[in-house]
Each structure stands twice: as structure tokens, then as C-alpha cells.
mmCIF file of N, CA, C and O in Angstrom:
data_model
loop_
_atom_site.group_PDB
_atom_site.id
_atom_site.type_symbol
_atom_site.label_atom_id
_atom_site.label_comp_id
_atom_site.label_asym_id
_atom_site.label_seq_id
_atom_site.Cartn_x
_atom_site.Cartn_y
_atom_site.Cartn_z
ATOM 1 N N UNK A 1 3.684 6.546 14.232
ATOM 2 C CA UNK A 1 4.693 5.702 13.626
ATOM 3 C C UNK A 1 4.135 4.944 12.432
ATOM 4 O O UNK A 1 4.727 4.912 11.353
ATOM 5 N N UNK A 2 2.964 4.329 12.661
ATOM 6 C CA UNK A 2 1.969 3.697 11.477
ATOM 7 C C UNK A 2 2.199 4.202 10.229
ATOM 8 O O UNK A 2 2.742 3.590 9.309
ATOM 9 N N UNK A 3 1.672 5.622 10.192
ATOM 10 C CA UNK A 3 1.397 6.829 9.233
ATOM 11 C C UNK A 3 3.159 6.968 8.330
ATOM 12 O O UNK A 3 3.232 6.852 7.107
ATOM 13 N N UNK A 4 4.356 7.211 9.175
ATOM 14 C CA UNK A 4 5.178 7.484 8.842
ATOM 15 C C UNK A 4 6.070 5.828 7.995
ATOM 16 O O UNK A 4 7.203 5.954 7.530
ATOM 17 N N UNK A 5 5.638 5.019 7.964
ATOM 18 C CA UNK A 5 6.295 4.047 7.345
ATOM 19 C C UNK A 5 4.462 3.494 6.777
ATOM 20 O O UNK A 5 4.450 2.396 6.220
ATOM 21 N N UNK A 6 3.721 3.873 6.851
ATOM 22 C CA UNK A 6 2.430 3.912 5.578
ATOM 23 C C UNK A 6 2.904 4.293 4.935
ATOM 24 O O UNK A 6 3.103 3.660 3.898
ATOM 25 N N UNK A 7 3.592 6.041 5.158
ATOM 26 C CA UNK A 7 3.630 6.739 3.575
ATOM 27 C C UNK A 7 5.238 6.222 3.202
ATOM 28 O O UNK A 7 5.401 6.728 2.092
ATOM 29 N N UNK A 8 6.281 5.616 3.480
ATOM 30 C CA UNK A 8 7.006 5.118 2.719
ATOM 31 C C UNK A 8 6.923 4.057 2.106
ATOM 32 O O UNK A 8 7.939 3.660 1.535
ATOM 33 N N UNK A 9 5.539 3.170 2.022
ATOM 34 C CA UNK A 9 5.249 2.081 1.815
ATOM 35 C C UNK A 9 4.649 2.755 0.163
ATOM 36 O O UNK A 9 4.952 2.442 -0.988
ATOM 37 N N UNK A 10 3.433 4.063 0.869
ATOM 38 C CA UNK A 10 2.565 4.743 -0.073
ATOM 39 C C UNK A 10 3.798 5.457 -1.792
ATOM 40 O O UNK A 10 3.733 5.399 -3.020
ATOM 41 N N UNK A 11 4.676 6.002 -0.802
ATOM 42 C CA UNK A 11 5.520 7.044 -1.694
ATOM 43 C C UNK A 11 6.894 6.375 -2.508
ATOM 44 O O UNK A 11 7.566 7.094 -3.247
ATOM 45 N N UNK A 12 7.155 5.256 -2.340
ATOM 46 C CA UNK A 12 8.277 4.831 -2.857
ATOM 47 C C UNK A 12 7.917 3.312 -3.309
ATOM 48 O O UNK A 12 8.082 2.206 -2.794
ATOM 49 N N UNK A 13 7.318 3.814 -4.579
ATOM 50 C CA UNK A 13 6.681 2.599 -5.557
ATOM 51 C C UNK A 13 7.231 2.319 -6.845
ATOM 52 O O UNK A 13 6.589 1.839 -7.780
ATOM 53 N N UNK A 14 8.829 2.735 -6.875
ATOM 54 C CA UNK A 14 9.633 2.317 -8.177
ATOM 55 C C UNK A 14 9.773 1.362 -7.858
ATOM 56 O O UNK A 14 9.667 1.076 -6.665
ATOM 57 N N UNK A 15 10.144 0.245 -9.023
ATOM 58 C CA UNK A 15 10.575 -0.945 -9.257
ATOM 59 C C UNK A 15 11.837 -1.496 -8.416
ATOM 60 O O UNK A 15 12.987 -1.094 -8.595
ATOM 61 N N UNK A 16 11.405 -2.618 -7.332
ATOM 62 C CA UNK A 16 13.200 -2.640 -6.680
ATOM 63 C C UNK A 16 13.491 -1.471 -5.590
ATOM 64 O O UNK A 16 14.618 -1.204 -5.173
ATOM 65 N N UNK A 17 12.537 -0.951 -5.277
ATOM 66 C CA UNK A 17 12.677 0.430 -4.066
ATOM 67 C C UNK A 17 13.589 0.113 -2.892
ATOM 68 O O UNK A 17 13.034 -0.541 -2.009
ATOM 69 N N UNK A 18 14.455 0.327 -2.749
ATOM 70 C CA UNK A 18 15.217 -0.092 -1.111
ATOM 71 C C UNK A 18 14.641 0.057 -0.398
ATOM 72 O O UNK A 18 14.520 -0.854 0.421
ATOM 73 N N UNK A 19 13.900 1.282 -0.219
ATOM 74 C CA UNK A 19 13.273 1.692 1.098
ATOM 75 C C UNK A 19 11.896 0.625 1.383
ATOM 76 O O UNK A 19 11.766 0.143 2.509
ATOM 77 N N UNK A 20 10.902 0.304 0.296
ATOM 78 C CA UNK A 20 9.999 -0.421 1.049
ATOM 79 C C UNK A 20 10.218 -2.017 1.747
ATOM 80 O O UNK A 20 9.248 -2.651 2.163
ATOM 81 N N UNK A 21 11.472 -2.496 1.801
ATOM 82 C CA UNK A 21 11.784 -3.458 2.738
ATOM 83 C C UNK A 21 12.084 -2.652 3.851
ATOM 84 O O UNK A 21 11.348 -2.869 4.813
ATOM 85 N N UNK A 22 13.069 -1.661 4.034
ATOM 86 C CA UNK A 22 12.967 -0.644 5.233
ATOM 87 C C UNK A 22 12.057 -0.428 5.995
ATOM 88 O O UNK A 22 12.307 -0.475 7.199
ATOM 89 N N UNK A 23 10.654 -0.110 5.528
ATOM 90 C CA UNK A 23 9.805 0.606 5.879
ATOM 91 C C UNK A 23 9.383 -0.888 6.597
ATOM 92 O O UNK A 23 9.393 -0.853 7.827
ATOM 93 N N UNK A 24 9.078 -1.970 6.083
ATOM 94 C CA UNK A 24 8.443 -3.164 6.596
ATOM 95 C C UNK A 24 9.094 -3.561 7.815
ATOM 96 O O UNK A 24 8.429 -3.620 8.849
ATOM 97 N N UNK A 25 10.523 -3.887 7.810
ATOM 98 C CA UNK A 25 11.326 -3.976 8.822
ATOM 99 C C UNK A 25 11.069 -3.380 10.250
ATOM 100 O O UNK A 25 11.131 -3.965 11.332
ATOM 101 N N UNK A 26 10.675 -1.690 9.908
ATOM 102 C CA UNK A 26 11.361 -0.348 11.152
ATOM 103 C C UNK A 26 9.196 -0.438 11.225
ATOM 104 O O UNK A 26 8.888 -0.227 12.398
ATOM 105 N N UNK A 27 8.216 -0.613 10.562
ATOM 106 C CA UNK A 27 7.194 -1.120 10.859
ATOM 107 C C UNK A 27 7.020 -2.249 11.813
ATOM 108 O O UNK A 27 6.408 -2.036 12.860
ATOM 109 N N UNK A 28 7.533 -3.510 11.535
ATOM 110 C CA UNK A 28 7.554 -4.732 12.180
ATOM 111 C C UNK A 28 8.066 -4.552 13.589
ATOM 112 O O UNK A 28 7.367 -4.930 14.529
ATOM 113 N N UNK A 29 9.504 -3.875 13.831
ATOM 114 C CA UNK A 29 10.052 -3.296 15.381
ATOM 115 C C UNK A 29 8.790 -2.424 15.790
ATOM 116 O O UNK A 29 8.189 -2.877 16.764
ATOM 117 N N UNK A 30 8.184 -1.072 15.146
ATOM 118 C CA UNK A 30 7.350 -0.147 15.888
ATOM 119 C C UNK A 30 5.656 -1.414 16.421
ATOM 120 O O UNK A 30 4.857 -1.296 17.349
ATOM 121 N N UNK A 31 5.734 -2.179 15.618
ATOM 122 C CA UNK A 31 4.465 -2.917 15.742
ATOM 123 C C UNK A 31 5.135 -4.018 17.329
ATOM 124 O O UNK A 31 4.028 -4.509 17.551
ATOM 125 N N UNK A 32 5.651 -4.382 17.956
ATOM 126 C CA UNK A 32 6.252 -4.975 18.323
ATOM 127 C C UNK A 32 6.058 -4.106 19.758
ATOM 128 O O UNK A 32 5.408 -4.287 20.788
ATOM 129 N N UNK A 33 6.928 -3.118 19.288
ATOM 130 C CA UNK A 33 7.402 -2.684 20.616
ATOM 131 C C UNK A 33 6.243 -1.555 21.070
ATOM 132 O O UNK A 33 6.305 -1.122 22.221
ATOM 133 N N UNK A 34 5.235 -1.099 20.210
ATOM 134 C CA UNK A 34 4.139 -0.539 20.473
ATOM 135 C C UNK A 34 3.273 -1.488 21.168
ATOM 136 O O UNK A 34 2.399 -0.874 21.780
ATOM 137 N N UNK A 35 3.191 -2.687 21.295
ATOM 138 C CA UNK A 35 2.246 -3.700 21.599
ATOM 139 C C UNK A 35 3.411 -4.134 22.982
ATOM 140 O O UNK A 35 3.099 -4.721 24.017
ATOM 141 N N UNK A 36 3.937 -3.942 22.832
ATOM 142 C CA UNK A 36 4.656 -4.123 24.414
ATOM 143 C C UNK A 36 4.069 -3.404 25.567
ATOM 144 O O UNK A 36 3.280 -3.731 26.453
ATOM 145 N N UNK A 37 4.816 -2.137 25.220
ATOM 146 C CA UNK A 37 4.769 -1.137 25.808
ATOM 147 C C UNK A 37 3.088 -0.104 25.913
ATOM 148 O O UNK A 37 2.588 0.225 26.989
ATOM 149 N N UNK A 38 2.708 0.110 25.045
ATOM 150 C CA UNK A 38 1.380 0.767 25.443
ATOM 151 C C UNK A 38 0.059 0.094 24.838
ATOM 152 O O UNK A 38 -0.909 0.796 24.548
ATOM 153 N N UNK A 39 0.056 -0.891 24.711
ATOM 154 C CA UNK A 39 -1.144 -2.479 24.768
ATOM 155 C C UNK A 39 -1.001 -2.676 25.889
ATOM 156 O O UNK A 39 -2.005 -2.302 26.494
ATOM 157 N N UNK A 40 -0.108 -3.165 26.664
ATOM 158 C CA UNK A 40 0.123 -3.852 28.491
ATOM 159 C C UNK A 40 -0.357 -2.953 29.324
ATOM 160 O O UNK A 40 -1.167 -3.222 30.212
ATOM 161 N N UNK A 41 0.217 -1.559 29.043
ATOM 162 C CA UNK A 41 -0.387 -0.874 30.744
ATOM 163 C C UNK A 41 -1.727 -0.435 30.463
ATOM 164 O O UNK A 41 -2.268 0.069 31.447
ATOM 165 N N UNK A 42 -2.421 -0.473 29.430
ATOM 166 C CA UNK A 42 -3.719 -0.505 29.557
ATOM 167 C C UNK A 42 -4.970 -1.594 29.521
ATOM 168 O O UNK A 42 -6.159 -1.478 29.225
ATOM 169 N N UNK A 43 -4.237 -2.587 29.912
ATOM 170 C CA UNK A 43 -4.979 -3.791 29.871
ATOM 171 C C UNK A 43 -6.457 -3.748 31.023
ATOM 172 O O UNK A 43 -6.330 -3.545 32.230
ATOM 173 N N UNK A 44 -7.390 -3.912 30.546
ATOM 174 C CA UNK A 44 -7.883 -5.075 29.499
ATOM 175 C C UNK A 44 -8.279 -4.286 28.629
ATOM 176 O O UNK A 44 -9.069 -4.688 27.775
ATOM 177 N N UNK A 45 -7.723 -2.674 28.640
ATOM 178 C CA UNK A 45 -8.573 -1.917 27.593
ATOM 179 C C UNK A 45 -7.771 -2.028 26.307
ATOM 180 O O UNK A 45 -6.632 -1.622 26.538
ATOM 181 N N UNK A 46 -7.915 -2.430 25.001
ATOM 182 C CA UNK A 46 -7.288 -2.503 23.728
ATOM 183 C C UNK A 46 -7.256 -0.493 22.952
ATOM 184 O O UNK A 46 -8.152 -0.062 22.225
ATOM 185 N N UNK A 47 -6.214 0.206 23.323
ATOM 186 C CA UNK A 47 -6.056 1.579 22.804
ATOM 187 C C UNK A 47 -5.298 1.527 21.801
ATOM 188 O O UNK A 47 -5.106 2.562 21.162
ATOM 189 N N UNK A 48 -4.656 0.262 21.402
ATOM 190 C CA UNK A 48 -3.585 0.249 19.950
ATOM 191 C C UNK A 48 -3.778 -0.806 19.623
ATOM 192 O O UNK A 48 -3.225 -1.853 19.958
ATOM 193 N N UNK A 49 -4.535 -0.619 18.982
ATOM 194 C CA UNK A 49 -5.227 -2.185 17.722
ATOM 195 C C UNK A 49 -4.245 -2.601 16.958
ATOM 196 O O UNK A 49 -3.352 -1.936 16.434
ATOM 197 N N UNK A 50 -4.469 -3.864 16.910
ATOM 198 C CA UNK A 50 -2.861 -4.533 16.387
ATOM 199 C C UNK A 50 -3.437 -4.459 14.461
ATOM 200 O O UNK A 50 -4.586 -4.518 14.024
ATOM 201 N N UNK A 51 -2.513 -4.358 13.923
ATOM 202 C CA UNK A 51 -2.304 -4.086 12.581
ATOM 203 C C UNK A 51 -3.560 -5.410 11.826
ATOM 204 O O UNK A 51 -3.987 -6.375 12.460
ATOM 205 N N UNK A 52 -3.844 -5.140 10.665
ATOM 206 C CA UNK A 52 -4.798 -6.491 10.140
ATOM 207 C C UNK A 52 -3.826 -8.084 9.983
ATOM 208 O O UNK A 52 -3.018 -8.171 9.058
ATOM 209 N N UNK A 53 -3.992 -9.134 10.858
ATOM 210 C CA UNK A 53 -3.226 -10.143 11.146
ATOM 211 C C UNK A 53 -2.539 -10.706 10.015
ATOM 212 O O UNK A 53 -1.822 -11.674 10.265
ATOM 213 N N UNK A 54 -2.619 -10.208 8.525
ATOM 214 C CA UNK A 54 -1.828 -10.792 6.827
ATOM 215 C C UNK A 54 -1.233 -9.436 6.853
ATOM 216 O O UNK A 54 -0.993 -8.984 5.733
ATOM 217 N N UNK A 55 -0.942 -8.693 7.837
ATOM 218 C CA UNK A 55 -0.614 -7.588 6.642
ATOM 219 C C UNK A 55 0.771 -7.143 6.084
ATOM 220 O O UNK A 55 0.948 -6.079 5.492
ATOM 221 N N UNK A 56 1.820 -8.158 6.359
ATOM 222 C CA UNK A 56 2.801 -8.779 5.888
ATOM 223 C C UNK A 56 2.449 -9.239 4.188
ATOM 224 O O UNK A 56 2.642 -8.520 3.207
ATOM 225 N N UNK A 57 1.887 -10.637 4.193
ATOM 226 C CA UNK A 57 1.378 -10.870 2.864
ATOM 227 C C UNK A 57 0.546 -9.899 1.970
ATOM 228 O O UNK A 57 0.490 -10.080 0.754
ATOM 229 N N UNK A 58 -0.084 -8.893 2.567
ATOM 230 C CA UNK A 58 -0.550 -7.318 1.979
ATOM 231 C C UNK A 58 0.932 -6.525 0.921
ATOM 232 O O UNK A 58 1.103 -6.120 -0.228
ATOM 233 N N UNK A 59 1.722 -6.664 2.195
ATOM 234 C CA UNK A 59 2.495 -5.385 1.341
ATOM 235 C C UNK A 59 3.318 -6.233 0.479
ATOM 236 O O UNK A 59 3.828 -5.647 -0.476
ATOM 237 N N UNK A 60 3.631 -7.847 0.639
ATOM 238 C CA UNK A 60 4.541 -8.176 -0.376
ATOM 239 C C UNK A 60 3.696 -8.430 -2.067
ATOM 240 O O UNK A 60 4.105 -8.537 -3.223
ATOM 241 N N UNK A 61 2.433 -8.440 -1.440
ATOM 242 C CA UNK A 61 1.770 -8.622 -2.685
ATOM 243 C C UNK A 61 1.544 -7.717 -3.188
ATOM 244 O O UNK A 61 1.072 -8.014 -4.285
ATOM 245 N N UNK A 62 1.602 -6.438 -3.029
ATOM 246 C CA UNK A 62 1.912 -4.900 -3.387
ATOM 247 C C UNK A 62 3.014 -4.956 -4.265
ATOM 248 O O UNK A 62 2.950 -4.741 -5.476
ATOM 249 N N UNK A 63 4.258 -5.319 -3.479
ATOM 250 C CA UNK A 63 5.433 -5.135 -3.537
ATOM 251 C C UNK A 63 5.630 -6.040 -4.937
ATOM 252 O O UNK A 63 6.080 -5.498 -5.946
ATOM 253 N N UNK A 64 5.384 -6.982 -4.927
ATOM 254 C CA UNK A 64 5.504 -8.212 -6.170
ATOM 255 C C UNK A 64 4.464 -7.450 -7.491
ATOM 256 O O UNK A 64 4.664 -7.713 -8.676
ATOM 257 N N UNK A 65 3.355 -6.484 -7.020
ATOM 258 C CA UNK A 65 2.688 -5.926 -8.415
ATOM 259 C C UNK A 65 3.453 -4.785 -8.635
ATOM 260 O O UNK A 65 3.630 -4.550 -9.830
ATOM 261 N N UNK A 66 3.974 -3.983 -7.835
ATOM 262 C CA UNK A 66 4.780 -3.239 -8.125
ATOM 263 C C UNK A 66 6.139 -3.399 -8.559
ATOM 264 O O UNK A 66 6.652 -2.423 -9.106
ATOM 265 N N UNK A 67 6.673 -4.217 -8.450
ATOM 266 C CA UNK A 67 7.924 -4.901 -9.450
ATOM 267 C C UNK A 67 8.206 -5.443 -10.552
ATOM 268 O O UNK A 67 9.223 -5.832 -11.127
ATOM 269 N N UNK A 68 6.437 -5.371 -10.861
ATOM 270 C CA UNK A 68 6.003 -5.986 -12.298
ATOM 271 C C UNK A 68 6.436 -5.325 -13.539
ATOM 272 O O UNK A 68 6.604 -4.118 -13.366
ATOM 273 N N UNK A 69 6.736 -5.847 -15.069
ATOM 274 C CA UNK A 69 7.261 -5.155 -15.643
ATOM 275 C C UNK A 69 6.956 -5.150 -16.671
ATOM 276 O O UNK A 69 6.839 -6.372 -16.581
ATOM 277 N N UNK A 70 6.598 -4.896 -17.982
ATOM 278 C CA UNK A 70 6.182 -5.358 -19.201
ATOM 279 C C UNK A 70 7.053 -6.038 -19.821
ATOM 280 O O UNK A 70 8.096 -5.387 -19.761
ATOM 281 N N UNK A 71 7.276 -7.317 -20.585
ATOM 282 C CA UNK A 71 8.408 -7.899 -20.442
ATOM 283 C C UNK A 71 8.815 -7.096 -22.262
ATOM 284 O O UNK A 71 9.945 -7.553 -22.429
ATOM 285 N N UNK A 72 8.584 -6.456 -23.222
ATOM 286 C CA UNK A 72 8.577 -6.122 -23.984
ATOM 287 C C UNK A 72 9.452 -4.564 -23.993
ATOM 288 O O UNK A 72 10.223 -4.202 -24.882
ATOM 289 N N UNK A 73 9.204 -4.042 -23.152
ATOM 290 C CA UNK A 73 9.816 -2.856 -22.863
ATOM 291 C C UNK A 73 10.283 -2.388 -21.754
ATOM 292 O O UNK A 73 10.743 -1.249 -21.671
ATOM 293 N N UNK A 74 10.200 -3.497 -20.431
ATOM 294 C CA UNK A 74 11.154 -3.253 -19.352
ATOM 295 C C UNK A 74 10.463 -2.248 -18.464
ATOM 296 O O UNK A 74 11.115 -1.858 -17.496
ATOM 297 N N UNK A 75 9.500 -1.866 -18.602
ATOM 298 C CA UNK A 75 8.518 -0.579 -17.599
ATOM 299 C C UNK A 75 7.658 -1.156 -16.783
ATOM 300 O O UNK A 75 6.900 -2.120 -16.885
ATOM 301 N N UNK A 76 7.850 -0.582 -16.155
ATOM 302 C CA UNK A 76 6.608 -0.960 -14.685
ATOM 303 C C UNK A 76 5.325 -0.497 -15.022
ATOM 304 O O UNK A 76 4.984 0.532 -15.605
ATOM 305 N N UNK A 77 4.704 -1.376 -14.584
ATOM 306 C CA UNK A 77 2.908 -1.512 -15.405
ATOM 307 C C UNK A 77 1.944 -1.264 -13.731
ATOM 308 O O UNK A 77 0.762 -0.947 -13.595
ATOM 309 N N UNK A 78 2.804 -1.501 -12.848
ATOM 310 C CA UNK A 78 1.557 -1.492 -11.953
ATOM 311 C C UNK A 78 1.452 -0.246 -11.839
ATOM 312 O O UNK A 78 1.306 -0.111 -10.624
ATOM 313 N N UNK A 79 1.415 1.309 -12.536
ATOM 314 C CA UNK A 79 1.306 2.624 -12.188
ATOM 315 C C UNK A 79 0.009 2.920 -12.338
ATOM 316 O O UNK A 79 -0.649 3.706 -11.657
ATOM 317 N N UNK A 80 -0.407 2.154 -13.410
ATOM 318 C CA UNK A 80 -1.888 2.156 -14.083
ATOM 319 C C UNK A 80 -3.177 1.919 -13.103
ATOM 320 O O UNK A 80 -4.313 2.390 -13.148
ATOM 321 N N UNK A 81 -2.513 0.948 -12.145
ATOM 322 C CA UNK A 81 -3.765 0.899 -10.885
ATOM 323 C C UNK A 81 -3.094 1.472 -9.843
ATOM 324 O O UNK A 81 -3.396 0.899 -8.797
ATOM 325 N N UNK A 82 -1.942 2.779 -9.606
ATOM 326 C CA UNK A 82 -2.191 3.376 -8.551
ATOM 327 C C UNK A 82 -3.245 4.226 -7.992
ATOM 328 O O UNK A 82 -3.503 4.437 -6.806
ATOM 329 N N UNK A 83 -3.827 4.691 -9.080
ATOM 330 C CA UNK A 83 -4.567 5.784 -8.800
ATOM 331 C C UNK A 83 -6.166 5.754 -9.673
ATOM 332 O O UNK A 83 -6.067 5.643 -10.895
ATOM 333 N N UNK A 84 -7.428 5.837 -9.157
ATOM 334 C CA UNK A 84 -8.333 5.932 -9.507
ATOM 335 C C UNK A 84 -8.304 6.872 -11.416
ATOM 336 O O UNK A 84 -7.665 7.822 -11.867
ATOM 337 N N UNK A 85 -9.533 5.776 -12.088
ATOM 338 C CA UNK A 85 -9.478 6.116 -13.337
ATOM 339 C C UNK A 85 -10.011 7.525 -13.412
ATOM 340 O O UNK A 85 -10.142 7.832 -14.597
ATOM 341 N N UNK A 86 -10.236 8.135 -12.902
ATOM 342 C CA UNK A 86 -10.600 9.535 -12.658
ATOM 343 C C UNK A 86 -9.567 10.731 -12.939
ATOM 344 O O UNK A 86 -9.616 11.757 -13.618
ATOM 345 N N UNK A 87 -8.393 9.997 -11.921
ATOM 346 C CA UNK A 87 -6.779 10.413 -11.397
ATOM 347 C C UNK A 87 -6.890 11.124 -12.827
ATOM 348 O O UNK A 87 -7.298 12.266 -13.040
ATOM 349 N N UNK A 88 -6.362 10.036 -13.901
ATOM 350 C CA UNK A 88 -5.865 10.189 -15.680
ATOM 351 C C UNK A 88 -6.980 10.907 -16.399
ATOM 352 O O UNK A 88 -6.887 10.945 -17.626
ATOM 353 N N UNK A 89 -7.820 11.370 -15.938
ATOM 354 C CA UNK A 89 -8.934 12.049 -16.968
ATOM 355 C C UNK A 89 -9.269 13.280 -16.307
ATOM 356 O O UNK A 89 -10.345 13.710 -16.722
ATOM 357 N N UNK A 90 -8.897 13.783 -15.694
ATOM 358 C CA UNK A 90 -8.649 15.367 -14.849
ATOM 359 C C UNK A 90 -10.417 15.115 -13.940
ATOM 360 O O UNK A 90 -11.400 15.844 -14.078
ATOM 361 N N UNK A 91 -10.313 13.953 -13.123
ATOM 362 C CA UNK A 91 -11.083 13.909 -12.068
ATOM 363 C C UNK A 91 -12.367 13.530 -12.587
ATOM 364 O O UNK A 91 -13.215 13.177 -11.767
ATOM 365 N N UNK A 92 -12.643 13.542 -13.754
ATOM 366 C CA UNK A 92 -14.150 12.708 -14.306
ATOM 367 C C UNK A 92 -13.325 11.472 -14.965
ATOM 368 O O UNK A 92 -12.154 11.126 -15.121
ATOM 369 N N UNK A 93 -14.821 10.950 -15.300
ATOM 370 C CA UNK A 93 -14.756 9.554 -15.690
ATOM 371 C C UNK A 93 -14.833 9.463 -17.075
ATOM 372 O O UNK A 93 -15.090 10.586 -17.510
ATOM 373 N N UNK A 94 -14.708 8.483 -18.150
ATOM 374 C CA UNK A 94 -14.336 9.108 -19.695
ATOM 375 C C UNK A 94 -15.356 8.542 -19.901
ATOM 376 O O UNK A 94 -15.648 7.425 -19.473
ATOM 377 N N UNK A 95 -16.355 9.591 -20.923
ATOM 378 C CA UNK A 95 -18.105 8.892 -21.050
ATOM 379 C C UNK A 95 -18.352 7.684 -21.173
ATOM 380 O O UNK A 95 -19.446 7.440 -20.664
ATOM 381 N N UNK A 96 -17.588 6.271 -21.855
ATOM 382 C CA UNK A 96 -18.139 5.116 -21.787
ATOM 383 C C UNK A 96 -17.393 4.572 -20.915
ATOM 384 O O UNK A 96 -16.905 3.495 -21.256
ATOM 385 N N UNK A 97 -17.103 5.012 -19.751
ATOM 386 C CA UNK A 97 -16.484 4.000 -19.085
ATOM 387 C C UNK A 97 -17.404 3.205 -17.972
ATOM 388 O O UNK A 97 -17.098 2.076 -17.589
ATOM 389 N N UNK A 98 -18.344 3.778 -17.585
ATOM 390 C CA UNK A 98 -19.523 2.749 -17.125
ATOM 391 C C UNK A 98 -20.080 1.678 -17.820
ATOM 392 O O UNK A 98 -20.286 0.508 -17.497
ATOM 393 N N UNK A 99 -20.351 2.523 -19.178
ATOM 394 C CA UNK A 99 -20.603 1.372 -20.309
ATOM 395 C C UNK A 99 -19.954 -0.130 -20.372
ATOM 396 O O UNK A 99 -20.414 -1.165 -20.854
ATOM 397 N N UNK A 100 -18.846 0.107 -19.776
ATOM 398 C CA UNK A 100 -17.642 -0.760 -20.127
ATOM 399 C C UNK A 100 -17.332 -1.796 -19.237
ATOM 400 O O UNK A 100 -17.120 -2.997 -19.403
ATOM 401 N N UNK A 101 -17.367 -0.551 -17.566
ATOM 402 C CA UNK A 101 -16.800 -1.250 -16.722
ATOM 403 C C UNK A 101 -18.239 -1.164 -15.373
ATOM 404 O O UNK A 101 -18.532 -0.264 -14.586
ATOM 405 N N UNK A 102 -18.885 -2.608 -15.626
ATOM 406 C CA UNK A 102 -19.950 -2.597 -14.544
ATOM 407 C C UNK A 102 -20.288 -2.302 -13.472
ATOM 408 O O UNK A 102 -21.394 -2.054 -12.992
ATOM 409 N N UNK A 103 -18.520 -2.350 -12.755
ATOM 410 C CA UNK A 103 -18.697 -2.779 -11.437
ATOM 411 C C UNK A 103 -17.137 -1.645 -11.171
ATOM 412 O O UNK A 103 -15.957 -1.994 -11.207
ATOM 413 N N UNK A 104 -17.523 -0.716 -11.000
ATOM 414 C CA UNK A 104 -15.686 0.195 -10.866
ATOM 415 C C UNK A 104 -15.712 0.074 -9.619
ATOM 416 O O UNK A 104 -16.762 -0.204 -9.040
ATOM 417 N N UNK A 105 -14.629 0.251 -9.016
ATOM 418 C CA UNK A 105 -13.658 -0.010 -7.864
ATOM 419 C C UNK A 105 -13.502 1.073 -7.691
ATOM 420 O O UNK A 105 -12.745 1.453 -6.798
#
């Protein structure tokens, strides 16, 4: 269930997305009722680790860079850090970009 509202969290990153309040919502019930139901009958053994305790404030702060916009031309800017600088240069790195950037992520 995790996996399946991860990747609607992962896959639906337009500006204003309906679905990623969805996904948080039908997340929040599966987190809930997963911790009911198969956390309890295996007690004291922990087999479904509860989610990282912010991870609410995680996805809205996602959600708030991803709604971001250039105010000049109305486009969404957070596309630029979806994906490793590699992603945009067909999987290498562009020769000075170490030069540049000390510490890459």
C-alpha cells in the first residue's frame, strides 16, 4: 500500500495535482489501519514500522516546492531538482560541474 500511494506522490508532480492530496489522505487511512490491524497481533514484535514521525510536513513541503512557479512566466521551476544533474546530460556529469559544485547531492 506504501509503494502504491509513494508512486502517486512520486508520479503526479504538476502544479495543483488533485491526486497528491488523495494520495496523502488514502496513505493516512492505510497508515492507520495497517498499525491497527497487523502492528497489534504481533506484539511485542514491530513487522510494520510506522512511517518517519514528520512525514506529513515531508510531503507538504514537496508539495509547496512543487507548486512553485516562476513568477515571470507562470512555469513550474521545481522540475529542475527532480532528477539528478546527470538525468539532463545523458547520465554524465558536464565537465565543470565539480569545479563548480563542491559538495553534489
Amino acid at each position: 500500500l506504501r509503494r502504491i500511494f509513494s508512486n502517486c506522490l512520486r508520479y503526479n508532480t504538476t502544479v495543483d495535482d488533485s491526486f497528491r492530496p488523495l494520495a496523502v489522505d488514502m496513505l493516512t487511512a492505510a497508515e492507520e489501519l495497517m498499525g491497527a490491524f497487523i502492528a497489534r497481533m504481533e506484539a511485542p514484535n514491530i513487522v510494520y514500522q510506522p512511517l518517519l514521525y514528520c512525514w506529513k510536513l515531508c510531503v507538504s513541503t514537496l508539495t509547496a516546492v512543487i507548486n512553485f512557479k516562476n513568477p515571470k512566466d507562470g512555469h513550474q521551476t521545481a522540475h529542475y531538482f527532480m532528477h539528478p544533474v546527470s538525468f539532463y546530460f545523458g547520465g554524465e556529469l558536464p565537465a565543470d560541474y565539480l569545479q563548480k559544485v563542491k559538495r553534489p547531492i
